[in-house]
Coordinates of C-alpha atoms in Angstrom, one line a residue:
M1327 CA 119.5 78.5 138.9
F1328 CA 118.7 80.0 135.5
V1329 CA 116.0 82.7 135.6
I1330 CA 114.2 83.9 132.5
W1331 CA 113.4 87.6 133.0
G1332 CA 113.3 90.8 131.1
E1333 CA 110.9 93.3 129.5
T1334 CA 108.1 92.9 127.0
T1335 CA 105.8 95.3 125.2
S1336 CA 102.0 94.9 125.2
E1337 CA 99.1 96.8 123.7
K1338 CA 95.8 98.0 125.1
D1339 CA 92.9 99.2 122.9
R1340 CA 91.7 102.7 123.8
G1341 CA 89.0 102.8 121.2
V1342 CA 88.1 104.7 118.0
V1343 CA 88.5 108.4 117.3
A1344 CA 88.3 110.7 114.2
D1345 CA 91.3 112.8 113.1
K1346 CA 93.5 113.6 110.1
C1347 CA 95.7 110.6 109.4
V1348 CA 99.4 111.4 109.4
V1349 CA 100.1 108.8 106.7
C1350 CA 97.4 109.4 104.0
G1351 CA 96.4 112.9 105.1
E1352 CA 92.6 112.1 105.1
V1353 CA 90.2 112.8 107.9
A1354 CA 89.2 109.3 108.9
T1355 CA 88.4 107.1 111.9
L1356 CA 91.5 105.9 113.8
R1357 CA 92.0 102.9 116.1
V1358 CA 94.1 104.0 119.1
R1359 CA 96.2 101.6 121.1
E1360 CA 98.3 102.3 124.2
L1361 CA 101.8 100.7 124.4
F1362 CA 103.1 99.4 127.7
R1363 CA 106.5 98.1 128.7
K1364 CA 106.3 95.5 131.4
S1365 CA 108.8 93.4 133.3
H1366 CA 108.3 89.7 133.3
V1367 CA 109.7 86.6 135.0
Y1368 CA 109.3 83.4 133.0
H1369 CA 107.1 85.5 130.6
I1370 CA 104.7 86.2 133.4
P1371 CA 104.0 90.0 133.5
L1372 CA 104.8 91.9 136.7
G1373 CA 102.4 94.7 137.4
A1374 CA 100.6 97.1 135.0
G1375 CA 103.7 98.3 133.3
T1376 CA 104.9 101.7 132.2
R1377 CA 103.0 103.5 129.4
V1378 CA 105.5 104.3 126.6
G1379 CA 103.3 105.6 123.8
E1380 CA 100.4 105.1 121.5
T1381 CA 99.8 103.9 118.0
V1382 CA 96.9 104.9 115.7
T1383 CA 95.7 102.8 112.8
C1384 CA 93.9 104.6 110.0
T1385 CA 90.8 102.7 108.8
R1386 CA 91.1 104.4 105.4
C1387 CA 94.7 103.5 104.5
G1388 CA 95.2 100.7 107.0
V1389 CA 98.6 102.0 108.2
A1390 CA 99.6 102.1 111.8
A1391 CA 101.7 105.1 113.0
S1392 CA 103.0 106.3 116.3
G1393 CA 101.4 109.2 118.1
G1394 CA 97.8 110.2 118.5
G1395 CA 95.5 110.1 121.5
G1396 CA 95.9 113.8 122.4
G1397 CA 93.0 116.2 122.7
Y1398 CA 90.2 113.7 122.2
T1399 CA 87.1 114.0 124.4
A1400 CA 86.1 110.3 124.0
F1401 CA 87.2 106.9 122.7
L1402 CA 84.4 104.9 121.2
P1403 CA 84.1 101.2 121.2
E1404 CA 84.8 99.9 117.6
K1405 CA 81.4 98.3 117.3
Q1406 CA 79.7 101.6 118.2
A1407 CA 81.9 103.6 115.8
R1408 CA 81.1 101.3 112.9
G1409 CA 77.4 102.1 113.3
M1410 CA 78.0 105.9 113.1
S1411 CA 78.9 108.3 110.2
L1412 CA 82.3 109.9 110.1
G1413 CA 80.7 113.2 111.0
E1414 CA 79.1 111.7 114.1
V1415 CA 82.4 110.2 115.2
I1416 CA 84.1 113.6 114.7
E1417 CA 81.5 115.3 116.9
K1418 CA 81.8 112.7 119.6
T1419 CA 85.5 112.3 119.8
N1420 CA 87.1 115.4 118.3
P1421 CA 85.0 118.5 118.7
R1422 CA 88.0 120.8 118.0
L1423 CA 88.2 119.3 114.5
A1424 CA 84.4 119.5 114.0
E1425 CA 84.6 123.2 114.9
E1426 CA 87.4 123.8 112.4
I1427 CA 85.5 122.1 109.6
A1428 CA 82.3 123.9 110.4
Y1429 CA 84.1 127.2 110.6
K1430 CA 85.7 126.8 107.2
V1431 CA 82.5 125.6 105.6
R1432 CA 80.7 128.7 106.9
L1433 CA 83.5 131.0 105.7
E1434 CA 83.4 129.4 102.2
R1435 CA 79.6 129.8 102.0
E1436 CA 79.8 133.5 103.1
A1437 CA 82.6 134.2 100.6
R1438 CA 80.6 132.7 97.8
E1439 CA 77.5 134.6 98.7
G1440 CA 79.4 137.8 99.3
G1441 CA 77.3 138.8 102.3
R1442 CA 78.7 140.3 105.5
A1443 CA 77.4 142.0 108.6
P1444 CA 77.4 145.9 108.4
G1445 CA 80.8 147.1 109.4
G1446 CA 82.1 143.5 109.7
P1447 CA 85.2 142.1 107.9
D1448 CA 85.0 140.9 104.3
P1449 CA 84.3 137.1 104.4
R1450 CA 86.9 136.6 101.7
V1451 CA 89.6 138.0 104.0
R1452 CA 88.5 135.8 106.9
L1453 CA 88.6 132.8 104.6
A1454 CA 92.0 133.8 103.3
F1455 CA 93.4 134.1 106.8
A1456 CA 91.9 130.7 107.7
R1457 CA 93.5 129.1 104.7
L1458 CA 96.8 130.7 105.5
G1459 CA 96.5 129.3 109.0
D1460 CA 96.8 125.8 107.6
L1461 CA 100.2 126.6 106.0
P1462 CA 103.6 126.5 107.6
R1463 CA 103.7 129.3 110.1
R1464 CA 107.4 130.2 109.5
S1465 CA 107.0 130.6 105.8
P1466 CA 108.1 134.2 104.7
E1467 CA 105.6 134.1 101.9
V1468 CA 102.8 133.4 104.4
H1469 CA 103.8 136.3 106.6
D1470 CA 104.0 138.6 103.6
I1471 CA 100.5 137.8 102.4
Q1472 CA 99.1 138.0 105.9
A1473 CA 100.6 141.5 106.2
R1474 CA 99.1 142.6 102.9
L1475 CA 95.7 141.1 103.9
S1476 CA 95.8 143.2 107.0
E1477 CA 95.8 146.3 104.7
W1478 CA 92.7 145.1 102.8
G1479 CA 90.7 148.2 103.5
T1480 CA 93.3 150.4 101.7
L1481 CA 93.4 148.3 98.5
D1482 CA 91.5 148.8 95.3
A1483 CA 89.5 146.0 93.6
A1484 CA 92.3 144.9 91.3
P1485 CA 95.0 144.5 94.0
R1486 CA 92.4 142.7 96.2
E1487 CA 91.7 140.1 93.4
R1488 CA 95.5 139.6 92.8
L1489 CA 96.0 139.1 96.5
L1490 CA 93.2 136.5 96.7
R1491 CA 94.7 134.7 93.7
E1492 CA 98.1 134.6 95.5
V1493 CA 96.4 132.9 98.5
D1494 CA 94.8 130.4 96.1
D1495 CA 98.1 129.7 94.4
L1496 CA 100.0 129.3 97.7
A1497 CA 97.4 127.0 99.2
A1498 CA 97.4 124.9 96.0
R1499 CA 101.2 124.5 96.1
H1500 CA 101.0 123.5 99.8
E1501 CA 98.2 121.0 99.1
K1502 CA 100.3 119.5 96.3
A1503 CA 103.4 119.3 98.5
E1504 CA 101.2 117.6 101.2
A1505 CA 99.8 115.2 98.6
V1506 CA 103.4 114.2 97.6
H1507 CA 104.5 113.9 101.3
Y1508 CA 101.5 111.7 102.2
L1509 CA 101.9 109.5 99.2
V1510 CA 105.6 108.9 99.8
T1511 CA 104.9 108.3 103.5
Q1512 CA 102.2 105.8 102.8
M1513 CA 104.4 104.0 100.2
A1514 CA 107.3 103.9 102.7
H1515 CA 105.0 102.1 105.2
K1516 CA 104.0 99.6 102.4
F1517 CA 107.6 99.1 101.1
K1518 CA 109.4 95.9 102.0
P1519 CA 113.2 96.7 101.8
D1520 CA 114.3 93.1 102.0
V1521 CA 113.2 89.7 100.9
D1522 CA 112.9 86.3 102.6
A1523 CA 116.4 84.8 102.8
F1524 CA 115.3 81.2 102.8
L1525 CA 116.0 80.6 99.1
S1526 CA 119.4 82.3 99.3
V1527 CA 120.4 80.2 102.4
L1528 CA 119.2 77.1 100.6
V1529 CA 121.3 77.8 97.6
F1530 CA 124.3 78.5 99.8
V1531 CA 123.9 75.2 101.6
V1532 CA 123.3 73.1 98.4
V1533 CA 126.3 74.7 96.6
A1534 CA 128.7 74.7 99.6
V1535 CA 127.8 71.2 100.8
G1536 CA 127.5 69.7 97.4
G1537 CA 130.8 71.2 96.2
G1538 CA 132.5 70.2 99.4
V1539 CA 131.3 66.6 99.1
W1540 CA 132.3 66.5 95.4
A1541 CA 135.8 67.9 96.2
G1542 CA 136.2 65.4 99.0
E1543 CA 135.3 62.5 96.9
S1544 CA 137.0 63.6 93.6
L1545 CA 140.2 65.3 94.9
N1546 CA 142.9 64.4 97.3
G1547 CA 144.9 66.3 99.9
T1548 CA 145.4 70.0 99.2
G1549 CA 143.2 69.8 96.1
A1550 CA 140.3 68.6 98.2
W1551 CA 140.8 71.6 100.6
I1552 CA 141.0 74.0 97.8
G1553 CA 138.0 72.5 96.1
G1554 CA 136.0 72.8 99.3
A1555 CA 137.0 76.4 99.9
T1556 CA 136.1 77.2 96.3
A1557 CA 132.7 75.7 96.8
V1558 CA 132.1 77.9 99.9
V1559 CA 133.2 81.0 98.0
A1560 CA 131.0 80.2 95.1
A1561 CA 128.1 79.5 97.4
V1562 CA 128.5 82.9 99.1
G1563 CA 128.7 84.6 95.7
L1564 CA 125.7 82.8 94.2
S1565 CA 123.5 83.2 97.3
A1566 CA 124.4 86.9 97.6
A1567 CA 123.7 87.5 93.8
L1568 CA 120.4 85.6 94.1
H1569 CA 119.4 87.6 97.2
E1570 CA 120.2 91.0 95.5
G1571 CA 118.5 89.9 92.3
R1572 CA 115.3 89.0 94.1
K1573 CA 115.4 92.2 96.1
R1574 CA 115.9 94.3 93.0
A1575 CA 113.0 92.5 91.2
G1576 CA 110.7 93.0 94.2
H1577 CA 111.5 96.7 94.4
M1578 CA 110.9 97.2 90.7
K1579 CA 107.6 95.2 91.0
F1580 CA 106.6 97.5 93.9
F1581 CA 107.2 100.6 91.8
R1582 CA 105.3 99.3 88.8
R1583 CA 102.3 97.8 90.6
V1584 CA 101.9 99.9 93.7
L1585 CA 103.7 103.3 93.8
L1586 CA 103.2 104.5 90.3
P1587 CA 99.5 103.6 90.0
E1588 CA 98.9 105.2 93.5
A1589 CA 100.7 108.3 92.4
D1590 CA 98.8 108.5 89.2
A1591 CA 95.5 108.1 91.1
K1592 CA 96.4 110.9 93.4
G1593 CA 97.6 113.3 90.7
V1594 CA 101.3 113.1 91.8
T1595 CA 103.9 113.0 89.1
P1596 CA 106.9 110.7 89.0
A1597 CA 109.2 113.8 89.1
E1598 CA 107.5 114.9 92.3
V1599 CA 108.0 111.5 93.9
L1600 CA 111.7 111.4 92.9
A1601 CA 112.3 114.9 94.2
R1602 CA 110.7 114.0 97.6
L1603 CA 112.8 110.8 97.8
E1604 CA 116.0 112.8 97.0
A1605 CA 115.2 115.2 99.8
V1606 CA 114.8 112.6 102.6
T1607 CA 116.4 113.8 105.8
P1608 CA 117.4 112.0 109.1
A1609 CA 114.3 113.5 110.7
D1610 CA 112.1 111.8 108.0
E1611 CA 113.9 108.5 108.6
K1612 CA 113.3 108.8 112.3
N1613 CA 109.5 109.3 111.9
V1614 CA 108.8 107.0 109.0
P1615 CA 110.1 103.4 108.9
N1616 CA 111.6 102.3 105.6
L1617 CA 111.8 105.8 104.1
R1618 CA 115.6 105.6 103.8
A1619 CA 115.3 102.2 102.1
L1620 CA 112.7 103.6 99.7
A1621 CA 114.9 106.6 99.0
T1622 CA 117.9 104.3 98.4
A1623 CA 115.9 102.3 95.8
R1624 CA 115.3 105.6 93.9
P1625 CA 117.6 104.5 91.0
L1626 CA 115.4 101.5 90.4
L1627 CA 112.4 103.8 90.1
L1628 CA 114.3 105.7 87.4
E1629 CA 114.8 102.4 85.6
V1630 CA 111.1 101.5 85.8
L1631 CA 110.2 104.9 84.4
A1632 CA 112.8 104.6 81.6
E1633 CA 111.4 101.2 80.6
Q1634 CA 107.9 102.7 80.5
G1635 CA 109.1 105.5 78.3
A1636 CA 108.3 108.1 81.0
V1637 CA 111.8 109.7 81.0
A1638 CA 110.4 112.9 79.5
E1639 CA 108.2 113.4 82.5
L1640 CA 111.1 113.4 85.0
G1641 CA 112.2 116.9 84.4
A1642 CA 114.6 118.0 87.1
G1643 CA 114.0 114.8 89.1

């Protein structure tokens, strides 16, 4: 008796939360779904299944990514979340993030106003430490600036101003690097590395069958076999060329109409995009689908930039 059985994956909505999207980098509302792997017999699920992870879909950029669901105090029904402001959703679902935002807003206000409690730390130093806390912890540059900030009381006015400018410059470079990272990540999620093979298959069938029929009717013996084989080889070549041509055209269209306009809107230069694609690592590929395919299409991006006369902007990229 033949038995249909195996495993299937199903999703279950948990609700809506607020957090920083790992794809676009913006604080937004996220739809959280749990993933379960269930055994089935004749496609009838057996039991509740085993939880294997979660996905979060950002309502701002629309991209779904793995992860999420950790540290939230509540998951709101989507209908309820739609009737609330982003700030209210943050307060309800992610108080840790709400505290971080409120703390930085307070520090920025105190730093602007220049006030501090008698004997208390300079608010500019507290704000600088808070900004450095958002940067990669292992960076030697971060550690160096933190060490010098800890000696704030021994510094004169000019060294203090230089140190604060260093914090500003380092934070700005990090924000730009994040903007590039988020843009390329978002583009990788939107990128379609391949095209529908139907037209290529159709061409193969028409050429192979048509050529084979012609060879069979027009030639005799060995000639008919050679003609049929030639038709198959020609069909393979034509369908492969068509497929690659359509894929190339699709990729270049994506760069012209999606990636470059998005980069321009977010203040990211083509050279920065090219450098990020050149630096793609196996870890990047594991976490972001299609990133390797996007990096492989990098030469086509160079062609698009060349045809647009933007070669001078590429620099080292």
